[in-house]
PDB file of C-alpha atoms in Angstrom:
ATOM      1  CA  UNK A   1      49.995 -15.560 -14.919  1.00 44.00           C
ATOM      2  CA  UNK A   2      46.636 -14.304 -13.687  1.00 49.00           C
ATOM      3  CA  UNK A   3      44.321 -16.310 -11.861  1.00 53.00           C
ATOM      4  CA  UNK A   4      41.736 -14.382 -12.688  1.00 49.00           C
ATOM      5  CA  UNK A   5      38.594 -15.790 -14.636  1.00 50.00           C
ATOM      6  CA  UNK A   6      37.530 -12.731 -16.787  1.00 49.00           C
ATOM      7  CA  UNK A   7      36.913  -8.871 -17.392  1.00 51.00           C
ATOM      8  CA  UNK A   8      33.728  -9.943 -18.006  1.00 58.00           C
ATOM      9  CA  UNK A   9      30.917  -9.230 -15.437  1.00 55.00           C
ATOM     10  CA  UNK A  10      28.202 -11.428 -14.667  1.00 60.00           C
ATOM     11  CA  UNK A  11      25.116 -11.370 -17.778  1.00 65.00           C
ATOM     12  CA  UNK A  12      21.862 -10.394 -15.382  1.00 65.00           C
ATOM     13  CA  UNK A  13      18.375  -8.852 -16.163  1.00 69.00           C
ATOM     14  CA  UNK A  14      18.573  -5.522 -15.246  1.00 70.00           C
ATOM     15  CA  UNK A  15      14.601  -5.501 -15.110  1.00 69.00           C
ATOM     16  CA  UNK A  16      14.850  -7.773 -12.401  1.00 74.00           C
ATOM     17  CA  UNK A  17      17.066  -6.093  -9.965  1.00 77.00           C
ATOM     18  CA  UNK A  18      15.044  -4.336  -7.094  1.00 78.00           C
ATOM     19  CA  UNK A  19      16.870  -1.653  -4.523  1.00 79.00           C
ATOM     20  CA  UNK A  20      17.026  -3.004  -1.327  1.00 77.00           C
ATOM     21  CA  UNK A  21      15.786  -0.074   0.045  1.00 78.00           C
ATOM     22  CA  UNK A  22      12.537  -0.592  -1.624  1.00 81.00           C
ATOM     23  CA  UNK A  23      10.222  -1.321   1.166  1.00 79.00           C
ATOM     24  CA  UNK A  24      11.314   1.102   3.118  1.00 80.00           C
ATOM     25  CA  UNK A  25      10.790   4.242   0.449  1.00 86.00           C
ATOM     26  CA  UNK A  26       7.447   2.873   0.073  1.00 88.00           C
ATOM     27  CA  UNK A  27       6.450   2.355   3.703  1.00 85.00           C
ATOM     28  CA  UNK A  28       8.081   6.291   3.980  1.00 86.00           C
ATOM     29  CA  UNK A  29       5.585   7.332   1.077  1.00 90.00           C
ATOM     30  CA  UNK A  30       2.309   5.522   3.035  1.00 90.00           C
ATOM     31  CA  UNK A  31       3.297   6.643   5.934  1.00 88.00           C
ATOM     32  CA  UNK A  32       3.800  10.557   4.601  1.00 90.00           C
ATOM     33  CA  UNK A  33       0.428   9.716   2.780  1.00 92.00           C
ATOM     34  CA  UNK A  34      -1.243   8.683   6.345  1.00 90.00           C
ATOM     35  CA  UNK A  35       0.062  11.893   7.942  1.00 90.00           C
ATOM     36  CA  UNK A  36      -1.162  14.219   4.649  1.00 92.00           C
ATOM     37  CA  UNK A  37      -4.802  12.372   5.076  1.00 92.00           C
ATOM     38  CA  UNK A  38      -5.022  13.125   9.052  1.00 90.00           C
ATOM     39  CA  UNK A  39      -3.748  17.058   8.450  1.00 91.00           C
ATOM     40  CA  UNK A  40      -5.695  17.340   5.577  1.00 91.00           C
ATOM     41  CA  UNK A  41      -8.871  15.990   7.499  1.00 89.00           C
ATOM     42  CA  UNK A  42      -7.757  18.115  11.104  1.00 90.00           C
ATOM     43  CA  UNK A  43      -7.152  21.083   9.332  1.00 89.00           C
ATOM     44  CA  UNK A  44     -10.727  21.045   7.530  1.00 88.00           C
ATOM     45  CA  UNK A  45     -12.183  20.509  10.540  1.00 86.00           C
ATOM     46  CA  UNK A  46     -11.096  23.111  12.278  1.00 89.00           C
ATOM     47  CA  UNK A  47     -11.404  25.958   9.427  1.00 88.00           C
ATOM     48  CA  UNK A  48     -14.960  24.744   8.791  1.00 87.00           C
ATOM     49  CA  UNK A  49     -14.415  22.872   5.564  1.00 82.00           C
ATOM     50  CA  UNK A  50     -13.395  26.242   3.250  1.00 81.00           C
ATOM     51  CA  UNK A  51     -13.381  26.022  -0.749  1.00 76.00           C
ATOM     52  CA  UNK A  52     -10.795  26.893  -3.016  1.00 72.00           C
ATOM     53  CA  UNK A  53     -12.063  28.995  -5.878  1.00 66.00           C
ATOM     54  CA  UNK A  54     -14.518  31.695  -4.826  1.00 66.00           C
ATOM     55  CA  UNK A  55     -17.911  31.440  -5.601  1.00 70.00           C
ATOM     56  CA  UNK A  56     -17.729  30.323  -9.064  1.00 70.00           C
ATOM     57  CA  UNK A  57     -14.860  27.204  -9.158  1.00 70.00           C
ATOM     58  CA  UNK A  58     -14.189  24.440  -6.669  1.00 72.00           C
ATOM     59  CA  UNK A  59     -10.644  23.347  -6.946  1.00 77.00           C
ATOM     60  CA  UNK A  60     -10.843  19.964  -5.004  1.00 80.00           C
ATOM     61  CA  UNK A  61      -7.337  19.163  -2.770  1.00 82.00           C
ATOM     62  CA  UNK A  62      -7.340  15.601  -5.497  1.00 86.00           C
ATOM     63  CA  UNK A  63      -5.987  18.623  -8.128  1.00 88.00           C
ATOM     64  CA  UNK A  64      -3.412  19.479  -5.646  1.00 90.00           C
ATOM     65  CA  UNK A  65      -2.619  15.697  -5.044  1.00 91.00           C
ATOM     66  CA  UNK A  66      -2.063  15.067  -8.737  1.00 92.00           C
ATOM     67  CA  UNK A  67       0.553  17.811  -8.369  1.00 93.00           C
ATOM     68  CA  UNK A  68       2.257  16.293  -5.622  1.00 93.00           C
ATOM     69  CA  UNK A  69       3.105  12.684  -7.638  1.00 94.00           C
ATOM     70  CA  UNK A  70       3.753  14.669 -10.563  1.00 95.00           C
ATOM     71  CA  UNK A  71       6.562  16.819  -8.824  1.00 95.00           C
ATOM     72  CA  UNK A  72       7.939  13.236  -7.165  1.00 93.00           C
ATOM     73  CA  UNK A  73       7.527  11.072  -9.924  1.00 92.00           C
ATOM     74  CA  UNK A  74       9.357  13.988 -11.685  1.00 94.00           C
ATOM     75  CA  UNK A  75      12.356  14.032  -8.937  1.00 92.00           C
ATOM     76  CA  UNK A  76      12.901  10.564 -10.417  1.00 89.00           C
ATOM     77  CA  UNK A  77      12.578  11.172 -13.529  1.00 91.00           C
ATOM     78  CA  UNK A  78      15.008  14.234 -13.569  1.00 92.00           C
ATOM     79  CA  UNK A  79      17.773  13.550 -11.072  1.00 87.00           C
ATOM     80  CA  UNK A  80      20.052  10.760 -11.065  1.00 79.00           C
ATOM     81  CA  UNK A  81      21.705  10.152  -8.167  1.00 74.00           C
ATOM     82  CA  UNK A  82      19.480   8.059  -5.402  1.00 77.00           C
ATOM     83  CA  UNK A  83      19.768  11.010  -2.419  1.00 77.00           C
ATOM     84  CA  UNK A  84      16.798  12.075  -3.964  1.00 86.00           C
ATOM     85  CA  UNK A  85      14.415   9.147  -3.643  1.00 88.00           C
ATOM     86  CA  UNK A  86      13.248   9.611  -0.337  1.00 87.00           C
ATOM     87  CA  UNK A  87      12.823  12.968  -1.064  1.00 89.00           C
ATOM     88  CA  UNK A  88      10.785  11.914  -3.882  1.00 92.00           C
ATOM     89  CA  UNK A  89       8.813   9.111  -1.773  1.00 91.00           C
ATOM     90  CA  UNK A  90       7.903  12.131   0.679  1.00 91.00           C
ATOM     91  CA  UNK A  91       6.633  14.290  -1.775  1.00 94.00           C
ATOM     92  CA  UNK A  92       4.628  11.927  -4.055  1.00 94.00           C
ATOM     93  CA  UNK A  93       3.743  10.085  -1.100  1.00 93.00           C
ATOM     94  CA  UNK A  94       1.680  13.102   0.321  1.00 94.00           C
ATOM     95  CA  UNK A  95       0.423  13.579  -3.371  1.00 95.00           C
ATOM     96  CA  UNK A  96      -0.692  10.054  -2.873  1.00 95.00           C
ATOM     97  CA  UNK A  97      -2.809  10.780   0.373  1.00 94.00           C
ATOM     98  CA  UNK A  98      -4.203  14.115  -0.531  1.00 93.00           C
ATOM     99  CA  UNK A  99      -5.580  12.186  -3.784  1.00 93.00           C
ATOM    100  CA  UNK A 100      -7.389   9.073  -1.722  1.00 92.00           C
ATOM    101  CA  UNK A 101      -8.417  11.347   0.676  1.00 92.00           C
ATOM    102  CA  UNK A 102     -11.476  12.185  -1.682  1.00 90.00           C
ATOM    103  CA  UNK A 103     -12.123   8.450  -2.050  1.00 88.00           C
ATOM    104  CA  UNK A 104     -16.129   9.244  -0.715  1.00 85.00           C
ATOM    105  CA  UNK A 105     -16.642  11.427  -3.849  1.00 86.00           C
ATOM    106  CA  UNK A 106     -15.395   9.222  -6.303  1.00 83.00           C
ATOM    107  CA  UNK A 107     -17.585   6.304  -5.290  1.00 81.00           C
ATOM    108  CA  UNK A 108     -20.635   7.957  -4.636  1.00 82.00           C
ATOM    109  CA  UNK A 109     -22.776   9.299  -6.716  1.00 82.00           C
ATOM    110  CA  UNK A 110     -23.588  12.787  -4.803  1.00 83.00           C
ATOM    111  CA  UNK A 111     -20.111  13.318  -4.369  1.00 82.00           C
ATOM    112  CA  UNK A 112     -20.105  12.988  -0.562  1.00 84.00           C
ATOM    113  CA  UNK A 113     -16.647  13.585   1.140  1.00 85.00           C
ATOM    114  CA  UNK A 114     -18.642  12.244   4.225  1.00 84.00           C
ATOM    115  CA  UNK A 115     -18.828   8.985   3.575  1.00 82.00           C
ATOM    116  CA  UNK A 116     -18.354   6.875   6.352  1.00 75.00           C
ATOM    117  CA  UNK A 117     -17.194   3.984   4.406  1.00 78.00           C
ATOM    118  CA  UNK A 118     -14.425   5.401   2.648  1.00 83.00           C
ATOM    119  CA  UNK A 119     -12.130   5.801   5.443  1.00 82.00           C
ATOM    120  CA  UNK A 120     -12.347   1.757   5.701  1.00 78.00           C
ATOM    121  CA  UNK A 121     -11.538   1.345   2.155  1.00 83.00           C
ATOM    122  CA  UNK A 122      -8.537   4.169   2.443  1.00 86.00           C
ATOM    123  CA  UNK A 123      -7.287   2.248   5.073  1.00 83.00           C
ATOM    124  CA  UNK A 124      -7.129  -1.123   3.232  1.00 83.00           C
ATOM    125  CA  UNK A 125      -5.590   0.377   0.057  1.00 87.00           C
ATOM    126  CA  UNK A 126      -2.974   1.727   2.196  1.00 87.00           C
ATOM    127  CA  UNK A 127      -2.320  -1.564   4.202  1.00 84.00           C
ATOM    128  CA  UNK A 128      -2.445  -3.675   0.634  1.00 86.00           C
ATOM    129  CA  UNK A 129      -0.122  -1.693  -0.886  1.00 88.00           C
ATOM    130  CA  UNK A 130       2.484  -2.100   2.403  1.00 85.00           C
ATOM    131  CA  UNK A 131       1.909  -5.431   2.380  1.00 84.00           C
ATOM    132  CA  UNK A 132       2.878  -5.707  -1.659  1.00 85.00           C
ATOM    133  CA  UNK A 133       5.751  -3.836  -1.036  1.00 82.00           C
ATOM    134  CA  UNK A 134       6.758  -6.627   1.596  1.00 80.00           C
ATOM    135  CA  UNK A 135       5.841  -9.456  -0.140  1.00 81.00           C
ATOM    136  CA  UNK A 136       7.749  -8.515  -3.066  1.00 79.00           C
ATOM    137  CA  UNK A 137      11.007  -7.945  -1.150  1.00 75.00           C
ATOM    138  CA  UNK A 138      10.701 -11.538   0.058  1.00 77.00           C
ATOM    139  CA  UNK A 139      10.082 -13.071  -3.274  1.00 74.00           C
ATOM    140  CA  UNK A 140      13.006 -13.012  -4.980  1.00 72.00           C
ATOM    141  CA  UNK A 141      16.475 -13.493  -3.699  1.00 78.00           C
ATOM    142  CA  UNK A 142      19.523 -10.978  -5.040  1.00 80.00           C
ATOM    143  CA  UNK A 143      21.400 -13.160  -7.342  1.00 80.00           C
ATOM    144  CA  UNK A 144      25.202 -12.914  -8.009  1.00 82.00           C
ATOM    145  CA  UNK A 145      24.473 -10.229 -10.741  1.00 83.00           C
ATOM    146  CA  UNK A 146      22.362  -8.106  -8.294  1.00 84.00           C
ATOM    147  CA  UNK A 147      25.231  -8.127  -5.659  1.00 87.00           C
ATOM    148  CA  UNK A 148      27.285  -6.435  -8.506  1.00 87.00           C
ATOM    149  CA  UNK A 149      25.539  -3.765  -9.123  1.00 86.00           C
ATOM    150  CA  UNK A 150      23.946  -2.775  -5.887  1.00 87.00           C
ATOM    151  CA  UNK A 151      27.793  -2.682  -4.887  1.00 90.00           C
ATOM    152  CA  UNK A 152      28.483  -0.428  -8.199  1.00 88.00           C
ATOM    153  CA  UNK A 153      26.432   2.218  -5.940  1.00 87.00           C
ATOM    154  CA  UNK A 154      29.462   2.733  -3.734  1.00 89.00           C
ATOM    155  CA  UNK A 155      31.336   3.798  -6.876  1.00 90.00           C
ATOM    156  CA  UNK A 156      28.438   6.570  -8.048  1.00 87.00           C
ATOM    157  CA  UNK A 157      28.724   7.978  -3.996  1.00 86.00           C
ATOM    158  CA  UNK A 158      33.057   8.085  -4.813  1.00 87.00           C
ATOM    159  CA  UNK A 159      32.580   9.685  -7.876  1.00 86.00           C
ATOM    160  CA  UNK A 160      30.886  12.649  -5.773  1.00 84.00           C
ATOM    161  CA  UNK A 161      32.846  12.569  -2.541  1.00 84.00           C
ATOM    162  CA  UNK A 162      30.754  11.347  -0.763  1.00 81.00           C
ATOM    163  CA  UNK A 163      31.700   7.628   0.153  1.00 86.00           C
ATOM    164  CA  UNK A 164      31.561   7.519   3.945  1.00 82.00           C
ATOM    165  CA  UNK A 165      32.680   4.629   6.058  1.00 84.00           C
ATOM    166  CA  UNK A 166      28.693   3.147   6.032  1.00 81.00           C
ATOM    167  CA  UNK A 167      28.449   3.429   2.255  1.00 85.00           C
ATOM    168  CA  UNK A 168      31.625   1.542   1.538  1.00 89.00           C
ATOM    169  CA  UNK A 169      31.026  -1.155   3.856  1.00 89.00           C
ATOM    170  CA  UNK A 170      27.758  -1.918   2.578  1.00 88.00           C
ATOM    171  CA  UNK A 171      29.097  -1.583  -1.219  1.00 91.00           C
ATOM    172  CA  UNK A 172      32.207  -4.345   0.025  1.00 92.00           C
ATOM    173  CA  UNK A 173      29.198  -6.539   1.359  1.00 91.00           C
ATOM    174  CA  UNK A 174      27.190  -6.889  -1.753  1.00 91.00           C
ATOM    175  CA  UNK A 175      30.474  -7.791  -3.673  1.00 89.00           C
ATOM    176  CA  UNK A 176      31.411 -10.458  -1.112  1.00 89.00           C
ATOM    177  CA  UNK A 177      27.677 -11.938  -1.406  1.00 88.00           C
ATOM    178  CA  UNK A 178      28.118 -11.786  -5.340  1.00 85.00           C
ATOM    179  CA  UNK A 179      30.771 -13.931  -5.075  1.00 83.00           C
ATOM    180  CA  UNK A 180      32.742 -12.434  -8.357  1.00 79.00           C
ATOM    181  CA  UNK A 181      35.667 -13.590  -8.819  1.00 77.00           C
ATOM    182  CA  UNK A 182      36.049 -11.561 -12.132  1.00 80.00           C
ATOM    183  CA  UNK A 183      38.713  -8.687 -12.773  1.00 84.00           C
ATOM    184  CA  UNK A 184      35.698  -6.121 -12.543  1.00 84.00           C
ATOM    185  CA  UNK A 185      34.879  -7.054  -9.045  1.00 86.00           C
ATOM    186  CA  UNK A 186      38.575  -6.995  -8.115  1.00 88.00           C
ATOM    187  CA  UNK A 187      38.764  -3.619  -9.683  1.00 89.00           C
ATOM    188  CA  UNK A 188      35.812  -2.431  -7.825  1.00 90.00           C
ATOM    189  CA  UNK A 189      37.005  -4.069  -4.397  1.00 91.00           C
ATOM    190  CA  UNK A 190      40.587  -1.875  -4.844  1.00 91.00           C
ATOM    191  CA  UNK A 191      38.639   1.404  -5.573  1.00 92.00           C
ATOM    192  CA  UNK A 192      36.043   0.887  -2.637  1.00 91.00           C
ATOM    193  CA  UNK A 193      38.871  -0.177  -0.276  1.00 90.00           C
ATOM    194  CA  UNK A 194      41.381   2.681  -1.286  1.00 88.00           C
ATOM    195  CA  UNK A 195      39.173   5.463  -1.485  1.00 86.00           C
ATOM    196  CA  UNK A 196      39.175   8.535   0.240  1.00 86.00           C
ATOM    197  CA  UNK A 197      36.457   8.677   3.083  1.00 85.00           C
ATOM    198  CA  UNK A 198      34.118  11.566   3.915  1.00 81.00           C
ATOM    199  CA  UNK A 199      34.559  12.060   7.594  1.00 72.00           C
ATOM    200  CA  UNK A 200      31.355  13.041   9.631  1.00 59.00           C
ATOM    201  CA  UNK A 201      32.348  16.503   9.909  1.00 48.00           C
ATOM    202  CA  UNK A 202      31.942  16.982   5.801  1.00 49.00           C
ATOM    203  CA  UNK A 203      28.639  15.303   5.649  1.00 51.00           C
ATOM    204  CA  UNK A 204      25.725  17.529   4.596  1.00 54.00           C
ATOM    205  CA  UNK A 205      23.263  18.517   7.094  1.00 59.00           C
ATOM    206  CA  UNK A 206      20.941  16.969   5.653  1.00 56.00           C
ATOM    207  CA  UNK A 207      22.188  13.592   5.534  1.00 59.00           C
ATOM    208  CA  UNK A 208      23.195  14.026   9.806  1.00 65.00           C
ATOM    209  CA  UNK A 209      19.798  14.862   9.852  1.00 70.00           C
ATOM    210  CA  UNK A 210      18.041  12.356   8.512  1.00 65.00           C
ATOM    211  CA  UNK A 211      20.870   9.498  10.345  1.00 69.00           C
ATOM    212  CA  UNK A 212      19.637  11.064  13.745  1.00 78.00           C
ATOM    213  CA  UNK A 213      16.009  11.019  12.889  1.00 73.00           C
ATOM    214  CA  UNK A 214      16.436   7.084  11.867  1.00 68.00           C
ATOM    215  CA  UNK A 215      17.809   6.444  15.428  1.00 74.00           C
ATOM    216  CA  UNK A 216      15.238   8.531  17.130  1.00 78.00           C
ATOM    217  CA  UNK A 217      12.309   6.719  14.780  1.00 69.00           C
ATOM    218  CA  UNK A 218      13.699   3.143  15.647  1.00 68.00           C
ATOM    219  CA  UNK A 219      14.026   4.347  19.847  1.00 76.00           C
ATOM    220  CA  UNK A 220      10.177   5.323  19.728  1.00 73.00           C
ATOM    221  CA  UNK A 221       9.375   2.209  17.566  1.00 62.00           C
ATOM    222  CA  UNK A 222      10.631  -0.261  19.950  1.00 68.00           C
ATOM    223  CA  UNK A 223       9.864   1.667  23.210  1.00 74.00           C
ATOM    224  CA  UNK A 224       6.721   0.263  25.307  1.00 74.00           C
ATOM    225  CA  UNK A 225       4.810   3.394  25.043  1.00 76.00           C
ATOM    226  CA  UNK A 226       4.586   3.229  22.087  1.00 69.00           C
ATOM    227  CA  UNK A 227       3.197  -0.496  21.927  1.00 65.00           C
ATOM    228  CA  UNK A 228       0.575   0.189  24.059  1.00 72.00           C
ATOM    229  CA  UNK A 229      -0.860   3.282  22.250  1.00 75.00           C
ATOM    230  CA  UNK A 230      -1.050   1.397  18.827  1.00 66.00           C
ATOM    231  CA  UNK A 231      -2.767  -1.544  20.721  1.00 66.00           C
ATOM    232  CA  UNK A 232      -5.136   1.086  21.907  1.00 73.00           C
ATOM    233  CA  UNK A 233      -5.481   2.227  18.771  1.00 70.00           C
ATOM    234  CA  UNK A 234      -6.431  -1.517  16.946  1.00 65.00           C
ATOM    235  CA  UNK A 235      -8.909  -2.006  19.793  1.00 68.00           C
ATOM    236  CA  UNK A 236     -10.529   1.423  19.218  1.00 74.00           C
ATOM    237  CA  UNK A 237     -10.451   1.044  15.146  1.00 66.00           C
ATOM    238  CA  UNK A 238     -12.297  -2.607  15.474  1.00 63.00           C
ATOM    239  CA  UNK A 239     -14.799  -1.136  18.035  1.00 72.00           C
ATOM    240  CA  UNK A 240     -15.229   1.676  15.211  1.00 70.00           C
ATOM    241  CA  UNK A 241     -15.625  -0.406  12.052  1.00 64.00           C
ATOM    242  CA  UNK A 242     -17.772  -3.168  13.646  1.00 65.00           C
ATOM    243  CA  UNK A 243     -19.853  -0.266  15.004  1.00 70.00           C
ATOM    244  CA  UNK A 244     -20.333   1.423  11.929  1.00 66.00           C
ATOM    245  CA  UNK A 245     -21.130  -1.605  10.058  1.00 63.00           C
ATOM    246  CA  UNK A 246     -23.631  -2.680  12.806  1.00 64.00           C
ATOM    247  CA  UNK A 247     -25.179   1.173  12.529  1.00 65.00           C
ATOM    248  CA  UNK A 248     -25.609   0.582   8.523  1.00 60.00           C
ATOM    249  CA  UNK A 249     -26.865  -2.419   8.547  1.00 59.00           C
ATOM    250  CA  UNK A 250     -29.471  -1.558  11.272  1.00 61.00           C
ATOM    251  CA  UNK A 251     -30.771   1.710   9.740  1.00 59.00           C
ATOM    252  CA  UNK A 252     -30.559  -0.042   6.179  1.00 54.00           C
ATOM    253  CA  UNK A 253     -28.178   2.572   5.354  1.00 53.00           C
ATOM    254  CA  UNK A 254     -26.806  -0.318   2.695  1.00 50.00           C
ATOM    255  CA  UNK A 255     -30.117  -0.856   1.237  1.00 49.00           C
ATOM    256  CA  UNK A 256     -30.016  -4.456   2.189  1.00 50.00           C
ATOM    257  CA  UNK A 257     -33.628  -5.198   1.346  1.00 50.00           C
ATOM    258  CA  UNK A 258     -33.227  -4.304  -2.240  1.00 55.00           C
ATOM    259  CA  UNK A 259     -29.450  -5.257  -2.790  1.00 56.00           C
ATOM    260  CA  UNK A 260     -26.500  -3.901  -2.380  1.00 57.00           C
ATOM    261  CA  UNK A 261     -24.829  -2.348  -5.104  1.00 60.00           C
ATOM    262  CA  UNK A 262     -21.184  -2.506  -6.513  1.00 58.00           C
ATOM    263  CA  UNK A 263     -19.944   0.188  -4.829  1.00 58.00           C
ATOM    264  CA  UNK A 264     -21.581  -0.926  -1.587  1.00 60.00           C
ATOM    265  CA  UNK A 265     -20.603  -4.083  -1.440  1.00 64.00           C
ATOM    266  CA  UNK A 266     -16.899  -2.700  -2.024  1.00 63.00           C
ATOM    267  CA  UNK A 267     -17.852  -0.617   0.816  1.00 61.00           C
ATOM    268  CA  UNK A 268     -18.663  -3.719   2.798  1.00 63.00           C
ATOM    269  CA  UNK A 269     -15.703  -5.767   1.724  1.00 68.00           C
ATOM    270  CA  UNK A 270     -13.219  -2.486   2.695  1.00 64.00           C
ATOM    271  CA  UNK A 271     -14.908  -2.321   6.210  1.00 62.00           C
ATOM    272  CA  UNK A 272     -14.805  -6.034   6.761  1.00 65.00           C
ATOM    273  CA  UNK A 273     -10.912  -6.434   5.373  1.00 68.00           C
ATOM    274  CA  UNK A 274      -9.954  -3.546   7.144  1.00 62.00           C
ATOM    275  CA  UNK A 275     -11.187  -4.421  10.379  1.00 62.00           C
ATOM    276  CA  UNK A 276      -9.332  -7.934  10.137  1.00 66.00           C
ATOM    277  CA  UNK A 277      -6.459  -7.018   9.912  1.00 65.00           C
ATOM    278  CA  UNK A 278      -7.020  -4.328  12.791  1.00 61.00           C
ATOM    279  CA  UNK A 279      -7.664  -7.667  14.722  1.00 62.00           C
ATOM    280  CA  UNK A 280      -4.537  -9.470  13.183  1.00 65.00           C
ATOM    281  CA  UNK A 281      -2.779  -6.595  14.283  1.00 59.00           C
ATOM    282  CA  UNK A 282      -3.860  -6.243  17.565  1.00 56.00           C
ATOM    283  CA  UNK A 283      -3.354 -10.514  18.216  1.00 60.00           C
ATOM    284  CA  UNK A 284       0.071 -10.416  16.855  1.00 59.00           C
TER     285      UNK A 284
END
């Protein structure tokens, strides 16, 4: 007689389960937003802030951003399997910063690229949304249910040929964290465990790629250089906002004496936020 319990799985809410690769697709998308804003900003520097559109339109680079989520969110929308979602976070992610990066002329009533406090407030939607994305992924543990189906995934890679020795071991994890006992899991535990492995030599370039830029990333992430260049960095971007700040204030750039309005005082609030967390950053 069988011992086992039933071939039915677990009943979860499929609204509920997140992919534990969540936080890092979005901090991929900021930080490919980041490097559009700081390209986008270099390069009009240095080509003397050119116009698209002759002399009688002005397409603005926020046209161009649009485009950019559109193709990603479309990426999503289209293909199925999940090798394209960083792909996807790349792409929409630089859609993301070429959009913000006109923050000054959608707060200001002149339309001025220039202004000085938007590059606080760009900086504290950015570090918001990275510290969503974070909080989120702590909120809520995987229940029994979730285990199941994030180790499902390891089937959809089989069904392609490409299960490799990583994929299958995180796929066996997820059902020995469910804790299924159920003929389902079983099933899925003797497909995983039997099936033919893609060896390194049949892995896509892309894929290599992308497993040697990880280990490169995480050997300039934890090397001291590196420390002591984003320390100089905090110190340099609380010296900035503080001094900017000061500046407005001083030369009643804010209008102080007759009140500030709303989109000043989010102008204020950005610059203030901002540069605490600089200084959290820089203390811890």
């Amino acid at each position: 007689m069988s011992n086992h319990k039933s071939v039915e799985p677990v009943e979860g809410n499929p609204y509920r389960i997140r992919d534990p690769q969540a936080a890092s697709l979005i901090e991929i998308s900021l930080i490919s937003a980041v490097v559009t804003i700081l390209a986008i900003r270099g390069y009009l520097h240095l080509t003397g802030y050119p116009q698209v559109g002759g002399e009688t339109l002005h397409i603005a680079h926020i046209v161009w951003g649009g485009l950019g989520m559109v193709i990603g969110f479309g990426m999503l929308m289209l293909f199925a399997h999940r090798v394209w979602k960083p792909i996807a976070a790349v792409v929409s992610g630089a859609g993301f910063g070429t959009f913000v990066d006109e923050t000054g002329k959608f707060i200001t009533q002149d339309n001025d690229y220039f202004f000085e406090p938007a590059i606080a407030i760009i900086y504290a939607v950015v570090i918001v949304l990275f510290g969503l994305a974070r909080y989120f992924e702590r909120k809520r543990e995987p229940t029994e249910a979730d285990h199941l189906y994030l180790a499902a995934q390891g089937l959809q890679w089989q069904a392609i040929g490409k299960l490799d020795v990583d994929r299958q071991k995180v796929a066996l994890e997820h059902l020995e964290l469910s804790g299924n006992t159920t003929q389902l899991a079983d099933q899925m535990r003797a497909m995983l465990e039997s099936a033919r492995l893609v060896e390194d030599s049949e892995q896509s370039r892309i894929l290599e790629w992308r497993r040697r830029m990880v280990d490169r990333y995480w050997e300039i992430v934890e090397s001291r250089w590196l420390i002591r260049i984003v320390l100089a960095v905090f110190v340099l971007k609380v010296i900035q906002i503080i001094g900017t700040f000061g500046l407005g204030i001083a030369s009643d750039s804010f209008l102080v004496d007759d009140g500030l309005s709303v989109v000043e005082w989010g102008a204020v609030i950005a610059a203030v936020s901002s540069g605490g967390l600089a200084i959290l950053g820089l203390v811890r």
